[in-house]
Amino acid sequence: MKIIRAKDYQDLSRKAGQIIASLVTLKPDCVLGLATGSTPIGTYKYLIEQYNNGDLDFSQVSSVNLDEYKGLPRTHDQSYYYFMHENLFDKVNIDLANTNLPDGMEPDSDKACADYDAVIESMGGVDLQLLGLGHNGHIGFNEPSDQFKKGTHCVTLSQRTIEANTRFFASEADVPRQAYTMGIGNIMNAKKVLLVVSGADKAEAVKNCFFGPITPQWQASILQLHKDVVIVADEAALSLV
Ligand code: F6R
């Protein structure tokens, strides 16, 4: 596991963006595993800047996102589909036919998850999986539990995650209670993992996940077993280690 110390959020975003940009340059038809949330927004901005400068070409890139709320239509401004279009897809020349998210409007969870696993499988492996880190150590929506889940599955969000996500909705009651998420097995299958984490409020999660025992109570701790993980963290997020 490699930890890159960034000065602040801007520095973190540039460093993480450079790692993704170099992959896209070296392997123009790469498969990117993408994340939503606040942390990767700066990374996506960096990539958009590079694209606007003529330094990056996404025309052959494919993508597969970590997760999607169950029951939110794609047109809802808090759906992850909407987020990805707003923050990346509509601002670079990625072919939208090659972008993938779980179908949050599929009411049959077993079908939605099996279909998404089939999509991931058909892409022949994710070259780089970008991740954020939840306060409780979640990656994707893999919440603290007594087990690690392998494939895409439907989760009931923990109270802490609902509270963290309330800032994006009119009220806590509006936050969806369930989501479809890649499993830990899907994430561990990526050839490279790039985790971005920022802020003092994530310091405890960083300490427990990457400097403690591997346990499903801190789901990201499993990344200690991945052979190619890069964590780009700012000083605040590293303040307890
Ligand atoms: C997003 C995701 C989540 C977030 C995590 C951190 O697709 O799956 O695991 O990465 O909740 O979110 P932020 O970056 O908003 O703190």
PDB file of C-alpha atoms and ligand atoms in Angstrom:
ATOM      1  CA  MET A   1       0.000   0.000   0.000  1.00  0.00           C
ATOM      2  CA  LYS A   2       1.397   3.368  -0.989  1.00  0.00           C
ATOM      3  CA  ILE A   3       0.285   6.513   0.841  1.00  0.00           C
ATOM      4  CA  ILE A   4       0.843   9.834  -0.891  1.00  0.00           C
ATOM      5  CA  ARG A   5       0.651  12.805   1.459  1.00  0.00           C
ATOM      6  CA  ALA A   6      -0.979  15.877  -0.084  1.00  0.00           C
ATOM      7  CA  LYS A   7      -0.868  19.330   1.465  1.00  0.00           C
ATOM      8  CA  ASP A   8      -4.547  20.034   1.110  1.00  0.00           C
ATOM      9  CA  TYR A   9      -7.621  19.153  -0.943  1.00  0.00           C
ATOM     10  CA  GLN A  10      -6.408  20.964  -4.047  1.00  0.00           C
ATOM     11  CA  ASP A  11      -3.058  19.208  -3.937  1.00  0.00           C
ATOM     12  CA  LEU A  12      -4.812  15.874  -3.358  1.00  0.00           C
ATOM     13  CA  SER A  13      -7.091  16.444  -6.338  1.00  0.00           C
ATOM     14  CA  ARG A  14      -4.178  17.270  -8.611  1.00  0.00           C
ATOM     15  CA  LYS A  15      -2.139  14.269  -7.510  1.00  0.00           C
ATOM     16  CA  ALA A  16      -5.057  11.827  -7.867  1.00  0.00           C
ATOM     17  CA  GLY A  17      -5.984  13.389 -11.216  1.00  0.00           C
ATOM     18  CA  GLN A  18      -2.413  12.961 -12.457  1.00  0.00           C
ATOM     19  CA  ILE A  19      -2.504   9.242 -11.614  1.00  0.00           C
ATOM     20  CA  ILE A  20      -5.723   8.743 -13.605  1.00  0.00           C
ATOM     21  CA  ALA A  21      -4.500  10.966 -16.446  1.00  0.00           C
ATOM     22  CA  SER A  22      -1.310   8.958 -16.807  1.00  0.00           C
ATOM     23  CA  LEU A  23      -3.321   5.732 -17.063  1.00  0.00           C
ATOM     24  CA  VAL A  24      -5.604   7.219 -19.733  1.00  0.00           C
ATOM     25  CA  THR A  25      -2.514   8.351 -21.644  1.00  0.00           C
ATOM     26  CA  LEU A  26      -0.743   5.000 -21.362  1.00  0.00           C
ATOM     27  CA  LYS A  27      -3.859   2.915 -22.009  1.00  0.00           C
ATOM     28  CA  PRO A  28      -6.407   4.972 -23.971  1.00  0.00           C
ATOM     29  CA  ASP A  29      -8.990   2.144 -23.866  1.00  0.00           C
ATOM     30  CA  CYS A  30      -8.715   1.615 -20.119  1.00  0.00           C
ATOM     31  CA  VAL A  31     -11.644   0.712 -17.857  1.00  0.00           C
ATOM     32  CA  LEU A  32     -12.070   3.206 -15.029  1.00  0.00           C
ATOM     33  CA  GLY A  33     -14.004   2.331 -11.898  1.00  0.00           C
ATOM     34  CA  LEU A  34     -15.511   5.610 -10.701  1.00  0.00           C
ATOM     35  CA  ALA A  35     -16.897   6.991  -7.440  1.00  0.00           C
ATOM     36  CA  THR A  36     -19.241   9.785  -6.481  1.00  0.00           C
ATOM     37  CA  GLY A  37     -19.272  11.849  -3.255  1.00  0.00           C
ATOM     38  CA  SER A  38     -17.554  15.148  -2.509  1.00  0.00           C
ATOM     39  CA  THR A  39     -13.962  13.947  -2.429  1.00  0.00           C
ATOM     40  CA  PRO A  40     -13.466  12.982  -6.116  1.00  0.00           C
ATOM     41  CA  ILE A  41     -15.020  16.204  -7.446  1.00  0.00           C
ATOM     42  CA  GLY A  42     -11.637  17.989  -7.483  1.00  0.00           C
ATOM     43  CA  THR A  43     -10.051  14.986  -9.193  1.00  0.00           C
ATOM     44  CA  TYR A  44     -12.728  15.098 -11.898  1.00  0.00           C
ATOM     45  CA  LYS A  45     -12.166  18.870 -12.271  1.00  0.00           C
ATOM     46  CA  TYR A  46      -8.475  18.234 -12.848  1.00  0.00           C
ATOM     47  CA  LEU A  47      -9.301  15.643 -15.544  1.00  0.00           C
ATOM     48  CA  ILE A  48     -11.748  18.050 -17.227  1.00  0.00           C
ATOM     49  CA  GLU A  49      -9.036  20.746 -17.256  1.00  0.00           C
ATOM     50  CA  GLN A  50      -6.572  18.369 -18.871  1.00  0.00           C
ATOM     51  CA  TYR A  51      -9.196  17.423 -21.449  1.00  0.00           C
ATOM     52  CA  ASN A  52      -9.929  21.102 -22.176  1.00  0.00           C
ATOM     53  CA  ASN A  53      -6.198  21.737 -22.598  1.00  0.00           C
ATOM     54  CA  GLY A  54      -6.113  19.008 -25.230  1.00  0.00           C
ATOM     55  CA  ASP A  55      -3.933  16.767 -23.056  1.00  0.00           C
ATOM     56  CA  LEU A  56      -6.425  13.954 -22.458  1.00  0.00           C
ATOM     57  CA  ASP A  57      -8.688  11.945 -24.715  1.00  0.00           C
ATOM     58  CA  PHE A  58     -11.502   9.866 -23.186  1.00  0.00           C
ATOM     59  CA  SER A  59     -12.967   8.661 -26.479  1.00  0.00           C
ATOM     60  CA  GLN A  60     -11.933   5.037 -25.917  1.00  0.00           C
ATOM     61  CA  VAL A  61     -12.316   4.955 -22.125  1.00  0.00           C
ATOM     62  CA  SER A  62     -15.055   2.852 -20.506  1.00  0.00           C
ATOM     63  CA  SER A  63     -16.311   3.313 -16.990  1.00  0.00           C
ATOM     64  CA  VAL A  64     -18.171   1.442 -14.333  1.00  0.00           C
ATOM     65  CA  ASN A  65     -19.416   3.218 -11.212  1.00  0.00           C
ATOM     66  CA  LEU A  66     -19.371   1.824  -7.714  1.00  0.00           C
ATOM     67  CA  ASP A  67     -22.955   2.374  -6.716  1.00  0.00           C
ATOM     68  CA  GLU A  68     -26.363   3.966  -7.144  1.00  0.00           C
ATOM     69  CA  TYR A  69     -29.278   4.724  -4.837  1.00  0.00           C
ATOM     70  CA  LYS A  70     -32.185   2.329  -5.199  1.00  0.00           C
ATOM     71  CA  GLY A  71     -35.398   4.048  -6.250  1.00  0.00           C
ATOM     72  CA  LEU A  72     -33.980   7.400  -7.428  1.00  0.00           C
ATOM     73  CA  PRO A  73     -34.638   8.118 -11.100  1.00  0.00           C
ATOM     74  CA  ARG A  74     -31.646   9.133 -13.205  1.00  0.00           C
ATOM     75  CA  THR A  75     -33.145  12.595 -13.568  1.00  0.00           C
ATOM     76  CA  HIS A  76     -33.037  13.190  -9.778  1.00  0.00           C
ATOM     77  CA  ASP A  77     -30.214  15.603  -9.026  1.00  0.00           C
ATOM     78  CA  GLN A  78     -28.951  13.357  -6.221  1.00  0.00           C
ATOM     79  CA  SER A  79     -28.802  10.188  -8.305  1.00  0.00           C
ATOM     80  CA  TYR A  80     -25.261   9.081  -8.968  1.00  0.00           C
ATOM     81  CA  TYR A  81     -26.089   8.944 -12.677  1.00  0.00           C
ATOM     82  CA  TYR A  82     -26.870  12.671 -12.533  1.00  0.00           C
ATOM     83  CA  PHE A  83     -23.733  13.351 -10.465  1.00  0.00           C
ATOM     84  CA  MET A  84     -21.457  11.608 -12.955  1.00  0.00           C
ATOM     85  CA  HIS A  85     -22.951  13.516 -15.874  1.00  0.00           C
ATOM     86  CA  GLU A  86     -22.641  16.832 -14.027  1.00  0.00           C
ATOM     87  CA  ASN A  87     -19.122  16.266 -12.736  1.00  0.00           C
ATOM     88  CA  LEU A  88     -17.432  14.369 -15.558  1.00  0.00           C
ATOM     89  CA  PHE A  89     -19.273  12.606 -18.359  1.00  0.00           C
ATOM     90  CA  ASP A  90     -20.892  15.661 -19.963  1.00  0.00           C
ATOM     91  CA  LYS A  91     -17.634  17.636 -19.797  1.00  0.00           C
ATOM     92  CA  VAL A  92     -15.234  15.279 -21.561  1.00  0.00           C
ATOM     93  CA  ASN A  93     -15.442  13.214 -24.751  1.00  0.00           C
ATOM     94  CA  ILE A  94     -16.217   9.874 -23.102  1.00  0.00           C
ATOM     95  CA  ASP A  95     -18.657   7.802 -25.180  1.00  0.00           C
ATOM     96  CA  LEU A  96     -21.774   7.677 -22.973  1.00  0.00           C
ATOM     97  CA  ALA A  97     -22.557   4.218 -24.336  1.00  0.00           C
ATOM     98  CA  ASN A  98     -19.419   3.044 -22.551  1.00  0.00           C
ATOM     99  CA  THR A  99     -20.386   4.437 -19.130  1.00  0.00           C
ATOM    100  CA  ASN A 100     -22.153   2.197 -16.628  1.00  0.00           C
ATOM    101  CA  LEU A 101     -23.942   2.555 -13.307  1.00  0.00           C
ATOM    102  CA  PRO A 102     -26.242   0.141 -11.478  1.00  0.00           C
ATOM    103  CA  ASP A 103     -29.880   0.613 -12.496  1.00  0.00           C
ATOM    104  CA  GLY A 104     -31.377   2.243  -9.408  1.00  0.00           C
ATOM    105  CA  MET A 105     -34.867   2.028 -10.879  1.00  0.00           C
ATOM    106  CA  GLU A 106     -34.796  -1.758 -11.195  1.00  0.00           C
ATOM    107  CA  PRO A 107     -37.036  -2.800  -8.276  1.00  0.00           C
ATOM    108  CA  ASP A 108     -35.869  -6.428  -8.352  1.00  0.00           C
ATOM    109  CA  SER A 109     -32.623  -6.258  -6.371  1.00  0.00           C
ATOM    110  CA  ASP A 110     -31.421  -9.705  -7.417  1.00  0.00           C
ATOM    111  CA  LYS A 111     -31.848  -8.801 -11.071  1.00  0.00           C
ATOM    112  CA  ALA A 112     -30.247  -5.357 -10.731  1.00  0.00           C
ATOM    113  CA  CYS A 113     -27.203  -6.835  -8.983  1.00  0.00           C
ATOM    114  CA  ALA A 114     -26.788  -9.845 -11.289  1.00  0.00           C
ATOM    115  CA  ASP A 115     -27.108  -7.571 -14.339  1.00  0.00           C
ATOM    116  CA  TYR A 116     -24.449  -5.231 -12.972  1.00  0.00           C
ATOM    117  CA  ASP A 117     -22.037  -8.043 -12.160  1.00  0.00           C
ATOM    118  CA  ALA A 118     -22.511  -9.234 -15.752  1.00  0.00           C
ATOM    119  CA  VAL A 119     -21.664  -5.733 -17.032  1.00  0.00           C
ATOM    120  CA  ILE A 120     -18.483  -5.601 -14.933  1.00  0.00           C
ATOM    121  CA  GLU A 121     -17.531  -9.093 -16.093  1.00  0.00           C
ATOM    122  CA  SER A 122     -18.104  -8.169 -19.750  1.00  0.00           C
ATOM    123  CA  MET A 123     -15.673  -5.273 -19.473  1.00  0.00           C
ATOM    124  CA  GLY A 124     -12.810  -7.658 -18.858  1.00  0.00           C
ATOM    125  CA  GLY A 125     -11.582  -6.139 -15.607  1.00  0.00           C
ATOM    126  CA  VAL A 126     -11.268  -2.676 -14.122  1.00  0.00           C
ATOM    127  CA  ASP A 127      -7.841  -1.089 -14.659  1.00  0.00           C
ATOM    128  CA  LEU A 128      -8.188   1.504 -11.915  1.00  0.00           C
ATOM    129  CA  GLN A 129     -10.871   1.781  -9.269  1.00  0.00           C
ATOM    130  CA  LEU A 130     -11.249   5.234  -7.726  1.00  0.00           C
ATOM    131  CA  LEU A 131     -12.647   5.220  -4.172  1.00  0.00           C
ATOM    132  CA  GLY A 132     -13.642   7.681  -1.487  1.00  0.00           C
ATOM    133  CA  LEU A 133     -13.764   6.649   2.159  1.00  0.00           C
ATOM    134  CA  GLY A 134     -16.796   6.875   4.446  1.00  0.00           C
ATOM    135  CA  HIS A 135     -16.475   8.069   8.048  1.00  0.00           C
ATOM    136  CA  ASN A 136     -17.288   4.535   9.106  1.00  0.00           C
ATOM    137  CA  GLY A 137     -14.725   3.054   6.703  1.00  0.00           C
ATOM    138  CA  HIS A 138     -17.201   2.159   3.988  1.00  0.00           C
ATOM    139  CA  ILE A 139     -16.126   1.900   0.353  1.00  0.00           C
ATOM    140  CA  GLY A 140     -18.896   1.998  -2.191  1.00  0.00           C
ATOM    141  CA  PHE A 141     -21.849   1.348   0.090  1.00  0.00           C
ATOM    142  CA  ASN A 142     -20.168  -1.577   1.825  1.00  0.00           C
ATOM    143  CA  GLU A 143     -21.136  -0.661   5.363  1.00  0.00           C
ATOM    144  CA  PRO A 144     -19.621  -2.016   8.611  1.00  0.00           C
ATOM    145  CA  SER A 145     -20.732  -5.605   8.965  1.00  0.00           C
ATOM    146  CA  ASP A 146     -19.566  -8.999  10.149  1.00  0.00           C
ATOM    147  CA  GLN A 147     -18.622 -10.027   6.626  1.00  0.00           C
ATOM    148  CA  PHE A 148     -17.164  -8.806   3.351  1.00  0.00           C
ATOM    149  CA  LYS A 149     -19.575  -9.161   0.418  1.00  0.00           C
ATOM    150  CA  LYS A 150     -18.237 -10.423  -2.893  1.00  0.00           C
ATOM    151  CA  GLY A 151     -20.458  -9.152  -5.697  1.00  0.00           C
ATOM    152  CA  THR A 152     -22.910  -6.354  -6.362  1.00  0.00           C
ATOM    153  CA  HIS A 153     -25.635  -6.350  -3.725  1.00  0.00           C
ATOM    154  CA  CYS A 154     -28.437  -4.254  -2.298  1.00  0.00           C
ATOM    155  CA  VAL A 155     -27.624  -2.548   1.007  1.00  0.00           C
ATOM    156  CA  THR A 156     -29.612  -0.791   3.650  1.00  0.00           C
ATOM    157  CA  LEU A 157     -27.701   2.367   4.508  1.00  0.00           C
ATOM    158  CA  SER A 158     -26.411   2.783   8.065  1.00  0.00           C
ATOM    159  CA  GLN A 159     -27.791   5.654  10.157  1.00  0.00           C
ATOM    160  CA  ARG A 160     -24.360   7.347  10.013  1.00  0.00           C
ATOM    161  CA  THR A 161     -24.337   7.260   6.209  1.00  0.00           C
ATOM    162  CA  ILE A 162     -27.917   8.544   6.021  1.00  0.00           C
ATOM    163  CA  GLU A 163     -26.924  11.440   8.296  1.00  0.00           C
ATOM    164  CA  ALA A 164     -23.773  12.155   6.246  1.00  0.00           C
ATOM    165  CA  ASN A 165     -25.828  12.215   3.030  1.00  0.00           C
ATOM    166  CA  THR A 166     -28.662  14.352   4.422  1.00  0.00           C
ATOM    167  CA  ARG A 167     -26.703  17.457   3.407  1.00  0.00           C
ATOM    168  CA  PHE A 168     -27.532  16.669  -0.214  1.00  0.00           C
ATOM    169  CA  PHE A 169     -31.299  16.263   0.287  1.00  0.00           C
ATOM    170  CA  ALA A 170     -34.104  18.535   1.512  1.00  0.00           C
ATOM    171  CA  SER A 171     -34.397  16.498   4.724  1.00  0.00           C
ATOM    172  CA  GLU A 172     -33.183  13.264   6.289  1.00  0.00           C
ATOM    173  CA  ALA A 173     -36.507  11.642   5.377  1.00  0.00           C
ATOM    174  CA  ASP A 174     -35.708  12.193   1.680  1.00  0.00           C
ATOM    175  CA  VAL A 175     -32.428  10.239   1.763  1.00  0.00           C
ATOM    176  CA  PRO A 176     -32.982   6.865   0.093  1.00  0.00           C
ATOM    177  CA  ARG A 177     -32.628   3.979   2.554  1.00  0.00           C
ATOM    178  CA  GLN A 178     -31.187   1.479   0.100  1.00  0.00           C
ATOM    179  CA  ALA A 179     -28.552   1.374  -2.608  1.00  0.00           C
ATOM    180  CA  TYR A 180     -26.998  -1.035  -5.069  1.00  0.00           C
ATOM    181  CA  THR A 181     -23.253  -1.297  -4.646  1.00  0.00           C
ATOM    182  CA  MET A 182     -20.332  -3.232  -6.007  1.00  0.00           C
ATOM    183  CA  GLY A 183     -19.104  -5.698  -3.429  1.00  0.00           C
ATOM    184  CA  ILE A 184     -15.683  -5.889  -1.855  1.00  0.00           C
ATOM    185  CA  GLY A 185     -14.861  -8.729  -4.263  1.00  0.00           C
ATOM    186  CA  ASN A 186     -15.583  -6.493  -7.264  1.00  0.00           C
ATOM    187  CA  ILE A 187     -13.385  -3.754  -5.794  1.00  0.00           C
ATOM    188  CA  MET A 188     -10.540  -6.122  -4.910  1.00  0.00           C
ATOM    189  CA  ASN A 189     -10.577  -7.450  -8.499  1.00  0.00           C
ATOM    190  CA  ALA A 190      -9.511  -4.043  -9.868  1.00  0.00           C
ATOM    191  CA  LYS A 191      -5.918  -4.056 -11.085  1.00  0.00           C
ATOM    192  CA  LYS A 192      -5.189  -0.813  -9.285  1.00  0.00           C
ATOM    193  CA  VAL A 193      -7.068   0.984  -6.508  1.00  0.00           C
ATOM    194  CA  LEU A 194      -6.807   4.738  -5.955  1.00  0.00           C
ATOM    195  CA  LEU A 195      -8.438   5.963  -2.744  1.00  0.00           C
ATOM    196  CA  VAL A 196      -8.817   9.684  -2.089  1.00  0.00           C
ATOM    197  CA  VAL A 197      -9.480  10.957   1.408  1.00  0.00           C
ATOM    198  CA  SER A 198      -9.574  14.474   2.771  1.00  0.00           C
ATOM    199  CA  GLY A 199     -10.254  16.223   6.061  1.00  0.00           C
ATOM    200  CA  ALA A 200      -9.795  15.750   9.788  1.00  0.00           C
ATOM    201  CA  ASP A 201     -13.235  14.150  10.062  1.00  0.00           C
ATOM    202  CA  LYS A 202     -11.858  11.166   8.098  1.00  0.00           C
ATOM    203  CA  ALA A 203      -8.696  10.779  10.215  1.00  0.00           C
ATOM    204  CA  GLU A 204     -10.190   8.154  12.501  1.00  0.00           C
ATOM    205  CA  ALA A 205     -11.347   6.081   9.520  1.00  0.00           C
ATOM    206  CA  VAL A 206      -7.880   6.331   7.930  1.00  0.00           C
ATOM    207  CA  LYS A 207      -6.261   5.151  11.164  1.00  0.00           C
ATOM    208  CA  ASN A 208      -8.650   2.241  11.659  1.00  0.00           C
ATOM    209  CA  CYS A 209      -8.713   1.096   8.034  1.00  0.00           C
ATOM    210  CA  PHE A 210      -5.057   1.328   7.114  1.00  0.00           C
ATOM    211  CA  PHE A 211      -3.171   1.181  10.411  1.00  0.00           C
ATOM    212  CA  GLY A 212      -5.287  -1.396  12.258  1.00  0.00           C
ATOM    213  CA  PRO A 213      -6.411  -5.003  11.842  1.00  0.00           C
ATOM    214  CA  ILE A 214      -8.315  -6.147   8.756  1.00  0.00           C
ATOM    215  CA  THR A 215     -11.938  -6.389   9.818  1.00  0.00           C
ATOM    216  CA  PRO A 216     -15.349  -6.082   8.105  1.00  0.00           C
ATOM    217  CA  GLN A 217     -16.215  -3.559  10.818  1.00  0.00           C
ATOM    218  CA  TRP A 218     -13.881  -1.252   8.847  1.00  0.00           C
ATOM    219  CA  GLN A 219     -14.579  -2.462   5.315  1.00  0.00           C
ATOM    220  CA  ALA A 220     -11.758  -0.507   3.624  1.00  0.00           C
ATOM    221  CA  SER A 221      -9.232  -2.365   5.821  1.00  0.00           C
ATOM    222  CA  ILE A 222      -9.428  -5.219   3.270  1.00  0.00           C
ATOM    223  CA  LEU A 223      -7.465  -2.987   0.886  1.00  0.00           C
ATOM    224  CA  GLN A 224      -4.371  -3.787   2.951  1.00  0.00           C
ATOM    225  CA  LEU A 225      -4.439  -7.128   1.079  1.00  0.00           C
ATOM    226  CA  HIS A 226      -4.632  -5.598  -2.415  1.00  0.00           C
ATOM    227  CA  LYS A 227      -1.351  -5.675  -4.294  1.00  0.00           C
ATOM    228  CA  ASP A 228      -1.604  -2.214  -5.865  1.00  0.00           C
ATOM    229  CA  VAL A 229      -3.316   0.410  -3.714  1.00  0.00           C
ATOM    230  CA  VAL A 230      -2.478   4.100  -3.722  1.00  0.00           C
ATOM    231  CA  ILE A 231      -4.036   6.312  -1.070  1.00  0.00           C
ATOM    232  CA  VAL A 232      -3.866  10.023  -1.722  1.00  0.00           C
ATOM    233  CA  ALA A 233      -4.664  11.768   1.540  1.00  0.00           C
ATOM    234  CA  ASP A 234      -4.305  15.313   2.732  1.00  0.00           C
ATOM    235  CA  GLU A 235      -2.512  16.216   5.956  1.00  0.00           C
ATOM    236  CA  ALA A 236      -5.759  16.572   7.890  1.00  0.00           C
ATOM    237  CA  ALA A 237      -6.866  13.041   6.978  1.00  0.00           C
ATOM    238  CA  LEU A 238      -3.448  11.737   8.064  1.00  0.00           C
ATOM    239  CA  SER A 239      -3.430  13.679  11.313  1.00  0.00           C
ATOM    240  CA  LEU A 240      -3.916  10.599  13.540  1.00  0.00           C
ATOM    241  CA  VAL A 241      -1.241   8.434  11.938  1.00  0.00           C
TER     242      VAL A 241
HETATM  243  C1  F6R B   1     -19.431   7.077  -3.610  1.00  0.00           C
HETATM  244  C2  F6R B   1     -19.277   6.082  -2.572  1.00  0.00           C
HETATM  245  C3  F6R B   1     -18.994   6.402  -1.137  1.00  0.00           C
HETATM  246  C4  F6R B   1     -18.164   7.656  -0.928  1.00  0.00           C
HETATM  247  C5  F6R B   1     -17.925   7.893   0.569  1.00  0.00           C
HETATM  248  C6  F6R B   1     -17.154   9.167   0.836  1.00  0.00           C
HETATM  249  O1  F6R B   1     -19.673   6.472  -4.873  1.00  0.00           O
HETATM  250  O2  F6R B   1     -19.442   4.968  -2.897  1.00  0.00           O
HETATM  251  O3  F6R B   1     -18.330   5.294  -0.580  1.00  0.00           O
HETATM  252  O4  F6R B   1     -16.952   7.529  -1.592  1.00  0.00           O
HETATM  253  O5  F6R B   1     -19.158   7.969   1.233  1.00  0.00           O
HETATM  254  O6  F6R B   1     -17.933  10.247   0.420  1.00  0.00           O
HETATM  255  P1  F6R B   1     -17.383  11.740   0.432  1.00  0.00           P
HETATM  256  O7  F6R B   1     -16.285  11.802  -0.573  1.00  0.00           O
HETATM  257  O8  F6R B   1     -18.573  12.581   0.072  1.00  0.00           O
HETATM  258  O9  F6R B   1     -16.895  12.000   1.824  1.00  0.00           O
END
